[in-house]
Coordinates of C-alpha atoms and ligand atoms in Angstrom, one line a residue:
M1 CA -0.1 0.1 0.1
L2 CA 2.7 2.6 1.1
Y3 CA 4.9 1.3 -1.8
S4 CA 2.4 2.1 -4.3
L5 CA 2.4 5.7 -3.2
L6 CA 6.1 6.0 -3.1
K7 CA 7.0 4.1 -6.3
P8 CA 6.0 7.0 -8.7
I9 CA 8.5 9.2 -6.6
L10 CA 11.2 6.3 -6.6
F11 CA 10.7 5.5 -10.4
S12 CA 11.2 9.4 -11.1
V13 CA 14.7 9.3 -10.0
D14 CA 17.9 7.5 -10.9
A15 CA 17.4 3.8 -10.4
E16 CA 20.6 3.3 -8.1
L17 CA 19.6 6.3 -5.9
A18 CA 16.1 4.9 -5.7
H19 CA 17.6 1.7 -4.4
E20 CA 19.6 3.4 -1.9
V21 CA 16.9 5.6 -0.6
S22 CA 14.3 2.9 -0.2
L23 CA 16.6 0.7 1.7
E24 CA 17.8 3.4 3.8
M25 CA 14.1 4.5 4.7
L26 CA 13.3 0.8 5.5
N27 CA 16.1 0.7 7.8
Q28 CA 15.5 4.0 9.5
F29 CA 11.7 3.5 9.8
R30 CA 11.7 -0.3 10.7
S31 CA 9.9 0.3 14.0
L32 CA 6.9 1.4 11.9
V33 CA 7.1 -1.6 9.7
P34 CA 4.9 -4.6 11.1
Q35 CA 7.1 -7.8 11.5
A36 CA 6.0 -10.3 8.9
R37 CA 6.6 -13.9 10.0
I38 CA 5.5 -16.6 7.6
K39 CA 6.2 -20.2 9.0
K40 CA 6.2 -22.8 6.3
P41 CA 9.4 -24.6 7.3
K42 CA 11.3 -26.4 4.8
Q43 CA 14.5 -28.5 5.2
V44 CA 17.2 -27.6 2.4
M45 CA 21.0 -28.4 2.4
G46 CA 20.5 -29.6 6.1
I47 CA 19.1 -26.2 7.1
E48 CA 15.7 -25.3 8.3
F49 CA 14.2 -22.6 6.3
P50 CA 11.4 -20.7 7.9
N51 CA 9.8 -20.4 4.4
S52 CA 10.8 -20.9 1.0
V53 CA 11.3 -17.1 -0.2
G54 CA 14.7 -15.6 -0.1
L55 CA 16.1 -12.2 -1.1
A56 CA 18.5 -12.8 -4.0
A57 CA 22.2 -11.5 -3.8
G58 CA 23.0 -8.0 -4.8
L59 CA 20.4 -5.9 -2.9
D60 CA 22.3 -5.8 0.1
K61 CA 25.9 -6.1 -0.9
N62 CA 27.4 -5.1 2.4
A63 CA 24.7 -6.6 4.9
E64 CA 23.9 -2.9 5.9
Y65 CA 20.1 -3.4 5.7
L66 CA 19.5 -6.5 7.3
P67 CA 17.5 -4.9 10.3
G68 CA 15.0 -3.3 7.8
L69 CA 14.9 -6.3 5.3
S70 CA 14.3 -8.6 8.2
K71 CA 10.8 -7.4 8.7
L72 CA 9.6 -8.2 5.3
G73 CA 9.1 -12.0 6.0
F74 CA 11.9 -13.5 4.0
G75 CA 12.7 -17.1 4.9
F76 CA 16.3 -16.4 4.0
I77 CA 18.3 -13.5 2.9
E78 CA 21.6 -13.7 0.6
V79 CA 24.0 -10.8 1.2
G80 CA 27.0 -9.8 -1.1
T81 CA 28.4 -10.3 -3.5
V82 CA 31.3 -9.5 -1.4
T83 CA 35.0 -9.7 -2.4
P84 CA 38.0 -9.8 -0.1
Q85 CA 39.1 -6.3 -0.7
A86 CA 36.5 -3.1 -1.2
Q87 CA 36.0 -2.0 -4.7
D88 CA 34.1 0.9 -6.4
G89 CA 32.5 -1.1 -9.2
N90 CA 31.7 0.4 -12.5
P91 CA 31.0 4.2 -13.2
R92 CA 27.4 5.4 -12.6
P93 CA 24.7 5.2 -13.9
R94 CA 24.9 1.3 -13.9
I95 CA 21.4 0.3 -13.2
F96 CA 18.5 0.9 -15.9
R97 CA 14.9 0.3 -15.7
L98 CA 13.1 -1.4 -18.6
I99 CA 9.7 -0.5 -17.2
R100 CA 7.4 -2.2 -19.8
H101 CA 9.2 -5.4 -19.6
R102 CA 9.2 -5.1 -15.6
S103 CA 13.1 -5.7 -16.0
I104 CA 16.4 -4.2 -15.2
I105 CA 19.7 -4.0 -16.8
N106 CA 22.6 -3.7 -14.4
R107 CA 26.4 -3.4 -14.6
M108 CA 27.1 -2.7 -11.1
G109 CA 30.5 -4.6 -11.1
F110 CA 30.7 -6.0 -7.6
N111 CA 30.8 -2.7 -5.9
N112 CA 31.3 -3.5 -2.1
K113 CA 32.9 -2.5 1.0
G114 CA 34.9 -5.7 1.3
V115 CA 34.3 -8.9 3.4
D116 CA 35.6 -7.4 6.7
H117 CA 33.1 -4.7 6.7
L118 CA 30.3 -7.0 5.9
L119 CA 31.2 -9.4 8.7
Q120 CA 31.0 -6.4 11.2
Q121 CA 27.5 -5.9 10.0
L122 CA 26.0 -9.3 10.8
P123 CA 23.8 -9.8 13.9
G124 CA 24.5 -12.6 16.0
R125 CA 22.4 -15.9 16.2
P126 CA 19.6 -16.8 16.6
R127 CA 18.3 -15.0 13.7
P128 CA 14.6 -15.2 12.4
Y129 CA 15.9 -15.9 8.7
V130 CA 18.7 -18.1 7.1
L131 CA 21.6 -15.8 6.2
G132 CA 23.5 -16.5 3.1
I133 CA 26.7 -15.0 2.2
N134 CA 27.6 -14.8 -1.6
I135 CA 31.3 -14.3 -2.3
G136 CA 33.2 -13.2 -5.5
K137 CA 36.5 -12.3 -6.7
N138 CA 38.0 -8.6 -6.9
L139 CA 38.3 -7.1 -10.3
N140 CA 42.1 -6.8 -10.2
T141 CA 42.5 -10.6 -9.3
P142 CA 43.3 -12.4 -12.5
V143 CA 40.7 -15.1 -13.3
D144 CA 43.6 -17.7 -13.2
N145 CA 44.0 -16.8 -9.6
A146 CA 40.4 -16.6 -8.7
L147 CA 40.5 -19.6 -6.3
S148 CA 42.5 -17.5 -3.9
D149 CA 39.8 -14.9 -3.5
Y150 CA 37.1 -17.4 -3.1
R151 CA 39.2 -19.1 -0.7
T152 CA 39.8 -15.9 1.3
G153 CA 36.1 -15.3 1.2
L154 CA 35.1 -18.8 2.4
Q155 CA 37.7 -18.8 5.4
K156 CA 36.3 -15.4 6.3
V157 CA 32.6 -16.0 6.3
Y158 CA 32.6 -19.6 7.3
L159 CA 31.7 -19.0 11.0
Q160 CA 29.0 -16.5 10.5
A161 CA 27.2 -17.7 7.3
D162 CA 24.5 -20.3 7.4
Y163 CA 25.3 -21.1 3.8
I164 CA 27.8 -19.8 1.5
S165 CA 27.3 -19.1 -2.4
L166 CA 29.9 -18.9 -4.8
N167 CA 29.2 -16.3 -7.7
I168 CA 30.9 -17.3 -10.8
S169 CA 28.1 -16.0 -13.1
S170 CA 28.1 -12.2 -12.8
P171 CA 28.4 -10.8 -16.4
N172 CA 29.9 -7.5 -15.0
T173 CA 33.5 -8.8 -13.9
P174 CA 35.5 -9.4 -17.1
G175 CA 36.4 -13.2 -17.6
L176 CA 34.3 -14.2 -14.5
R177 CA 32.0 -16.5 -16.3
K178 CA 34.9 -18.4 -17.8
L179 CA 34.9 -20.1 -14.5
Q180 CA 31.9 -22.0 -15.6
S181 CA 33.9 -23.9 -18.2
E182 CA 34.4 -27.5 -17.4
T183 CA 38.1 -27.4 -16.8
A184 CA 38.1 -24.2 -14.8
L185 CA 35.1 -25.2 -12.7
D186 CA 36.8 -28.6 -11.9
A187 CA 39.9 -26.9 -10.6
L188 CA 37.9 -24.1 -8.6
L189 CA 35.6 -26.7 -6.9
H190 CA 38.4 -28.9 -6.1
G191 CA 40.2 -25.9 -4.5
I192 CA 37.1 -25.0 -2.6
H193 CA 36.6 -28.6 -1.3
E194 CA 40.1 -28.7 0.0
T195 CA 39.5 -25.3 1.9
R196 CA 36.2 -26.5 3.1
K197 CA 37.8 -29.8 4.4
A198 CA 40.4 -27.9 6.3
L199 CA 37.7 -25.5 7.8
Q200 CA 35.6 -28.4 8.7
D201 CA 38.4 -30.0 10.7
Q202 CA 39.5 -26.7 12.3
H203 CA 35.8 -25.8 13.4
Q204 CA 34.2 -29.4 13.7
F205 CA 31.2 -28.7 11.7
D206 CA 30.3 -28.2 8.0
R207 CA 28.8 -25.2 6.1
P208 CA 26.7 -25.9 3.2
I209 CA 28.2 -24.3 -0.2
A210 CA 25.9 -23.3 -3.1
L211 CA 27.1 -22.5 -6.7
K212 CA 25.4 -19.6 -8.4
I213 CA 25.4 -20.0 -12.2
A214 CA 24.4 -18.0 -15.2
P215 CA 21.4 -18.5 -17.5
D216 CA 23.5 -18.2 -20.7
L217 CA 24.9 -21.7 -20.7
D218 CA 24.3 -24.2 -23.5
D219 CA 22.5 -27.3 -22.9
K220 CA 25.6 -29.4 -23.3
T221 CA 27.4 -27.5 -20.5
I222 CA 24.7 -28.1 -18.0
P223 CA 25.3 -32.1 -17.6
A224 CA 28.9 -31.2 -17.1
I225 CA 28.3 -28.6 -14.4
A226 CA 25.9 -31.1 -12.7
E227 CA 28.4 -33.7 -12.7
L228 CA 31.0 -31.3 -11.1
L229 CA 28.6 -30.5 -8.3
H230 CA 28.4 -34.2 -7.5
K231 CA 32.1 -34.7 -7.7
H232 CA 33.0 -31.7 -5.5
H233 CA 30.1 -32.2 -3.0
I234 CA 28.3 -28.8 -3.7
D235 CA 25.2 -28.6 -1.5
A236 CA 22.9 -26.6 -3.9
L237 CA 22.7 -24.7 -7.1
I238 CA 21.3 -21.2 -7.5
A239 CA 19.9 -20.9 -10.9
T240 CA 20.3 -18.1 -12.2
N241 CA 22.1 -14.9 -12.4
T242 CA 21.1 -12.2 -14.9
T243 CA 21.5 -12.8 -18.6
V244 CA 23.5 -11.2 -21.5
D245 CA 20.9 -12.3 -23.9
R246 CA 18.6 -9.3 -25.1
Q247 CA 16.2 -11.2 -27.4
S248 CA 13.2 -10.6 -25.1
V249 CA 13.8 -6.9 -25.0
D250 CA 15.5 -6.3 -28.3
R251 CA 13.1 -3.4 -29.4
H252 CA 13.7 -1.5 -26.2
P253 CA 15.7 1.7 -26.4
L254 CA 18.0 0.7 -23.3
A255 CA 18.3 -2.9 -24.6
A256 CA 21.9 -2.1 -25.8
E257 CA 23.1 -1.1 -22.4
S258 CA 25.7 -3.5 -21.4
G259 CA 25.3 -5.7 -18.2
G260 CA 22.9 -8.4 -17.0
L261 CA 19.2 -8.3 -17.7
S262 CA 16.8 -9.4 -14.8
G263 CA 13.1 -9.4 -14.3
E264 CA 10.2 -10.8 -16.2
A265 CA 12.0 -10.6 -19.5
M266 CA 14.3 -13.5 -18.4
N267 CA 11.6 -15.8 -17.0
E268 CA 11.7 -18.3 -19.7
K269 CA 15.4 -18.5 -19.8
S270 CA 15.4 -19.1 -16.1
R271 CA 12.7 -21.6 -16.2
H272 CA 14.6 -23.5 -19.0
V273 CA 17.8 -23.6 -17.3
L274 CA 16.0 -24.8 -14.0
S275 CA 14.4 -27.6 -16.0
Q276 CA 17.6 -28.6 -17.6
F277 CA 19.5 -28.8 -14.3
Q278 CA 16.5 -30.6 -12.7
L279 CA 16.8 -33.3 -15.4
A280 CA 20.7 -33.5 -14.9
L281 CA 20.7 -33.4 -11.0
K282 CA 17.7 -35.7 -10.6
D283 CA 16.6 -34.5 -7.2
E284 CA 20.0 -35.3 -5.6
I285 CA 21.2 -31.6 -5.2
P286 CA 18.5 -29.1 -4.4
I287 CA 18.1 -25.9 -6.7
I288 CA 17.1 -22.5 -5.5
S289 CA 15.4 -21.0 -8.6
V290 CA 15.9 -17.1 -9.3
G291 CA 15.2 -14.9 -12.2
G292 CA 12.0 -13.1 -13.3
I293 CA 9.9 -14.4 -10.3
S294 CA 7.3 -11.6 -9.7
S295 CA 4.2 -13.5 -8.4
A296 CA 3.0 -16.4 -6.2
A297 CA 2.0 -18.3 -9.5
E298 CA 5.3 -18.1 -10.9
A299 CA 7.2 -19.0 -7.7
Q300 CA 4.8 -22.1 -7.5
R301 CA 5.7 -22.9 -11.1
R302 CA 9.3 -22.9 -10.2
L303 CA 8.8 -25.6 -7.4
E304 CA 6.7 -27.7 -9.8
L305 CA 9.7 -27.6 -12.1
G306 CA 11.9 -28.8 -9.4
A307 CA 13.1 -26.0 -7.3
S308 CA 13.4 -26.3 -3.6
L309 CA 13.4 -22.7 -2.8
V310 CA 13.0 -19.4 -4.7
Q311 CA 14.7 -16.1 -4.5
I312 CA 13.4 -12.7 -5.9
Y313 CA 15.1 -9.3 -6.5
T314 CA 13.5 -7.3 -9.5
G315 CA 10.2 -8.5 -8.7
L316 CA 10.5 -6.6 -5.3
I317 CA 11.3 -3.4 -7.0
Y318 CA 8.3 -3.5 -9.3
Q319 CA 5.7 -5.0 -7.0
G320 CA 7.0 -3.8 -3.6
P321 CA 7.8 -5.8 -0.4
G322 CA 4.4 -7.1 -0.1
L323 CA 5.5 -9.8 -2.8
V324 CA 7.5 -11.5 -0.2
R325 CA 4.4 -12.4 2.0
E326 CA 2.3 -13.0 -0.9
I327 CA 4.7 -15.6 -2.4
A328 CA 5.5 -17.0 0.9
R329 CA 2.0 -17.6 2.1
A330 CA 0.8 -19.0 -1.3
I331 CA 3.6 -21.6 -2.3
S332 CA 4.1 -25.0 -0.6
Ligands
FMN1 C1 21.1 -4.4 -9.5 C2 21.5 -5.8 -9.4 C3 22.5 -6.1 -8.7 C4 22.9 -7.5 -8.6 N1 24.1 -7.8 -7.8 C5 24.3 -9.3 -7.8 C6 25.4 -9.7 -6.9 O1 26.2 -8.8 -6.4 N2 25.7 -10.9 -6.8 C7 24.8 -11.9 -7.3 O2 25.1 -13.2 -7.1 N3 23.8 -11.5 -8.2 C8 23.3 -10.1 -8.2 N4 22.3 -10.0 -9.1 C9 21.6 -11.1 -9.6 C10 20.3 -11.2 -8.7 O3 20.7 -11.9 -7.5 C11 19.4 -12.3 -9.4 O4 20.1 -13.5 -9.7 C12 19.0 -11.9 -10.8 O5 18.6 -10.5 -10.7 C13 17.6 -12.7 -11.3 O6 16.7 -12.6 -10.3 P1 15.4 -11.5 -10.5 O7 14.9 -11.5 -11.9 O8 14.4 -11.9 -9.4 O9 16.1 -10.0 -10.3 C14 22.1 -8.6 -9.1 C15 20.8 -8.0 -9.8 C16 20.5 -6.9 -9.9 C17 19.3 -6.4 -10.5

């Protein structure tokens, strides 16, 4: 209700500024926001999720808005992508609204304040939501050396995260998606598994690890990635990040902006990748579906296609925060 009054004002200013103002207002006025609690517990990756709707990575990159976001009823919140060192990301403007498609193009480029800053923001346990921390590599770390950044991230967030996701699928860090090739991914996940075993020995417990992939994979790469997830004991797949494909928006004046497309325009693509991975993973590794979900019906459809959980980002911007409750209550 309140969001429908604010939306025309927010949509009249630069998209990134609107993001920042909305999140700041949510945090500042959180005592006025009623606490949404939707209990529909679901066990995934060995964790009990209060409900199946999560916030996708990228909205709260530094975990600075958890006090406000935690009032909206999410069963889980994924913060980040965070890198070992702080970095500025690409020059602004870097978020563009494609309003008639209820979609966004962004080329943020992992702007974040670094993993140490993020860790200082986190509330202790117990928390009323599951907390995922999404880690990536710095722009100036060569792709051949990416493992070293993921290793640092993993070691730093291991204690505080409920699960950790590896982002190898942003289109806005040059070369990052090369890590999805079979050889590179095999080496990366091998290294991650070694680090994980060491952390397990050191702390005497295991933390689930998820891999977040792009939607722009060909149907031959999907079974190969599925195989590697098994081989390296990855606990979940997050499908998908934004797309570089512009087919669904090709007549839009902003279609040529470089970056990743998210929102309803990537719906079909995200569904297709979900179905392909579901075939390849055969229910043995859970899938978190993300990409274009903006209604309870679409979320339910993703569960029917084999997803265990769903995440939203762009839908939240177009539909407002009530979307979290709407989906969480409706889906089963
Ligand atoms: C402005 C913006 C920034 C994003 N930043 C990240 C990020 O830092 N890390 C990440 O894994 N995904 C990031 N994403 C991708 C989302 O998490 C999600 O995978 C994608 O937007 C598809 O979901 P949606 O259609 O519900 O937005 C970002 C998306 C947007 C729109």
